[in-house]
Coordinates of N, CA and C in Angstrom, one line a residue:
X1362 N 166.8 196.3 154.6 CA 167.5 196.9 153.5 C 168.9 197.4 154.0
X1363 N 169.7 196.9 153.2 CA 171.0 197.5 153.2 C 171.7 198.7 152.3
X1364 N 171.8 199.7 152.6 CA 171.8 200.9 151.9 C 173.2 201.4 151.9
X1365 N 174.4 200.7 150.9 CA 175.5 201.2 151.0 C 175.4 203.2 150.9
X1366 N 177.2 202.7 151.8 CA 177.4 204.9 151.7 C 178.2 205.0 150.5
X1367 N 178.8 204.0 149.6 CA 179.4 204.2 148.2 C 178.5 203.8 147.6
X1368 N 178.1 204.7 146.4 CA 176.7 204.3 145.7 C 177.0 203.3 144.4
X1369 N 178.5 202.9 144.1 CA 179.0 202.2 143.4 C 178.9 200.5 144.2
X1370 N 178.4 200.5 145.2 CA 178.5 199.4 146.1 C 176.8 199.2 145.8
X1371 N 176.5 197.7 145.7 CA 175.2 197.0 145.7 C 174.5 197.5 146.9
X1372 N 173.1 197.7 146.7 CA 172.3 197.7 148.2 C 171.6 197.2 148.0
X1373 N 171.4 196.2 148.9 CA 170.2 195.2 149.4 C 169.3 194.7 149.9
X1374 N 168.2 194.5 149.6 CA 166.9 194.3 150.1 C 166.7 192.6 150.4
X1375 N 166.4 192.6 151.5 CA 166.2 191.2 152.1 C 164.5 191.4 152.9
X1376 N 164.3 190.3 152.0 CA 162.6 190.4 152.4 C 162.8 188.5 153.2
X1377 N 162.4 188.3 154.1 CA 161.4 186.9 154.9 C 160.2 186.8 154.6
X1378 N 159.8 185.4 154.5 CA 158.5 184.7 154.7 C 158.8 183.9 155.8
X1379 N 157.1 183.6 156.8 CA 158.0 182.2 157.8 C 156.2 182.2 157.0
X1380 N 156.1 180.4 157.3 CA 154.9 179.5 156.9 C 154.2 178.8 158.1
X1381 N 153.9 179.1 158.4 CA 153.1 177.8 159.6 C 153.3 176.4 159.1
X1382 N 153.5 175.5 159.9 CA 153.5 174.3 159.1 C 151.8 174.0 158.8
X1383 N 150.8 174.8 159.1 CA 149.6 174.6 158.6 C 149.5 174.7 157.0
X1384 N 150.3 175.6 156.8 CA 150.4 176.6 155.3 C 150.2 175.5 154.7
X1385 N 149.1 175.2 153.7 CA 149.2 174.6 152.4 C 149.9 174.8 151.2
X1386 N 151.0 176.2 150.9 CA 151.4 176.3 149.8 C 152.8 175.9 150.2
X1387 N 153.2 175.7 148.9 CA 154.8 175.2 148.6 C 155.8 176.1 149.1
X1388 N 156.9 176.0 149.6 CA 158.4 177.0 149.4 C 158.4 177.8 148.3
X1389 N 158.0 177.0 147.2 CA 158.3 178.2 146.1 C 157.6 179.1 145.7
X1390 N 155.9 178.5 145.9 CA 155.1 179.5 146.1 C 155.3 180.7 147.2
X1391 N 155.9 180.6 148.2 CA 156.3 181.6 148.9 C 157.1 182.1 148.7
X1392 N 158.0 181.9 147.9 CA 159.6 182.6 147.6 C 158.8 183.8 146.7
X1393 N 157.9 183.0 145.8 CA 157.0 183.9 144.8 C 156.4 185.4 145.4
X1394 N 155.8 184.8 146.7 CA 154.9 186.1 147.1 C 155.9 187.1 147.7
X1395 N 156.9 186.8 148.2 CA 158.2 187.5 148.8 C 158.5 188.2 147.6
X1396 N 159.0 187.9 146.4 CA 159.3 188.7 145.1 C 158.3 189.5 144.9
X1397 N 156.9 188.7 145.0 CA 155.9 190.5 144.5 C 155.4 190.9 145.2
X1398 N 156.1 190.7 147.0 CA 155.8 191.8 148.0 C 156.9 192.9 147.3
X1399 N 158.0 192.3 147.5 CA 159.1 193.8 147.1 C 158.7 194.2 145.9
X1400 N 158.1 193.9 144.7 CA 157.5 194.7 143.7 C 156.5 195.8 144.4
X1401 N 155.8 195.2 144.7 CA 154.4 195.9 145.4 C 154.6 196.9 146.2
X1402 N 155.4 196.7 147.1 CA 156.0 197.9 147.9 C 156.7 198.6 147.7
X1403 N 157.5 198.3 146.4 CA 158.7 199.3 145.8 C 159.5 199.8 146.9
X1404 N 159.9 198.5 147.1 CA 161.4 198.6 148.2 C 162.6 199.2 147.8
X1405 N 162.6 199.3 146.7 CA 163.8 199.5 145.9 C 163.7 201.1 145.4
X1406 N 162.6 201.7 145.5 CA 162.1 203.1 145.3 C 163.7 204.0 146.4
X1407 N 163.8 203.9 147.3 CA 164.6 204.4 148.5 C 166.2 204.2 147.8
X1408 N 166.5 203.4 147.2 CA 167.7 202.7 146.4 C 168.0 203.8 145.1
X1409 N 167.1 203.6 144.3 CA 167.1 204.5 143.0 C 166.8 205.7 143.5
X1410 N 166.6 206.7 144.5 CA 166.3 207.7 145.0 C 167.7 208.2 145.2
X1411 N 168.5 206.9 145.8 CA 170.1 207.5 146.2 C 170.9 206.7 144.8
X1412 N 170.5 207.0 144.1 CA 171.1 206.8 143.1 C 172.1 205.3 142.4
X1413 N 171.4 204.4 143.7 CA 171.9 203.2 143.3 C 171.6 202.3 142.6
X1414 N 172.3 202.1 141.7 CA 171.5 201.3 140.4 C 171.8 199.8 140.5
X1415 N 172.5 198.9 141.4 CA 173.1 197.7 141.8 C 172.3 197.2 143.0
X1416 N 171.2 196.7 142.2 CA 170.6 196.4 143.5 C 170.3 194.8 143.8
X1417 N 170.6 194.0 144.6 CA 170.0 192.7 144.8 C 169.4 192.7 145.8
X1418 N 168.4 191.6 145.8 CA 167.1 191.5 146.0 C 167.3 189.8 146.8
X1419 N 167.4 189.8 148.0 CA 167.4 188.6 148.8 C 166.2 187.9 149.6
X1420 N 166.2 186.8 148.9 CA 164.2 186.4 149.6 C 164.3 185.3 150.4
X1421 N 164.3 185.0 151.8 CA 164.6 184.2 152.7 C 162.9 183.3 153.2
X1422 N 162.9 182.4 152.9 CA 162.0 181.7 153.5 C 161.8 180.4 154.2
X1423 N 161.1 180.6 155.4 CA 160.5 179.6 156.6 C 159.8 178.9 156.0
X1424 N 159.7 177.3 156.7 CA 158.5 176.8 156.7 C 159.0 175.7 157.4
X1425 N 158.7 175.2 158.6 CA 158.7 174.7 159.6 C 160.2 174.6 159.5
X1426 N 161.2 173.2 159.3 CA 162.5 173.3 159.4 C 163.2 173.4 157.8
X1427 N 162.1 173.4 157.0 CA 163.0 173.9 155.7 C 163.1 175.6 155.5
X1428 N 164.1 175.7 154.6 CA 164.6 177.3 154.5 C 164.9 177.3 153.2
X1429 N 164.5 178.4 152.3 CA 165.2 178.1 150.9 C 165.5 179.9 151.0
X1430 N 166.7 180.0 149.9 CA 167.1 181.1 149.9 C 167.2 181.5 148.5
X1431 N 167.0 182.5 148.0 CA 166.8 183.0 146.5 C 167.6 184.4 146.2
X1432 N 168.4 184.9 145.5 CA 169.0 186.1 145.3 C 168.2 186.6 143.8

């Protein structure tokens, strides 16, 4: 998490998945579970706490040599 010191400035939460190449599920099915890990954990709880209401939400995922990125 990136937690600007101007609360007018975005702070950002960057969550990873990596996959085994065993993984049977797709990239996007993982990009999925990365979005409702940060729901689930209310990563963003620490953000609205310091009063920042600009938040993006970055989901980075592995899976052997592919990489998909999602904002």
């Amino acid at each position: 998490m990136l937690i600007p010191k101007d609360i007018n400035k975005p702070g950002i939460i960057i969550e990873f998945k990596r996959a085994r190449k065993t993984n049977k599920k797709s990239i996007e099915e993982l990009i999925e579970e990365a979005r409702k890990q940060i729901e689930y954990k209310k990563y963003e709880t620490e953000l609205l706490n310091r009063v920042i209401a600009n938040i993006k939400k970055l989901l980075i995922v592995f899976k052997a040599k592919e990489v998909q990125l999602m904002m």
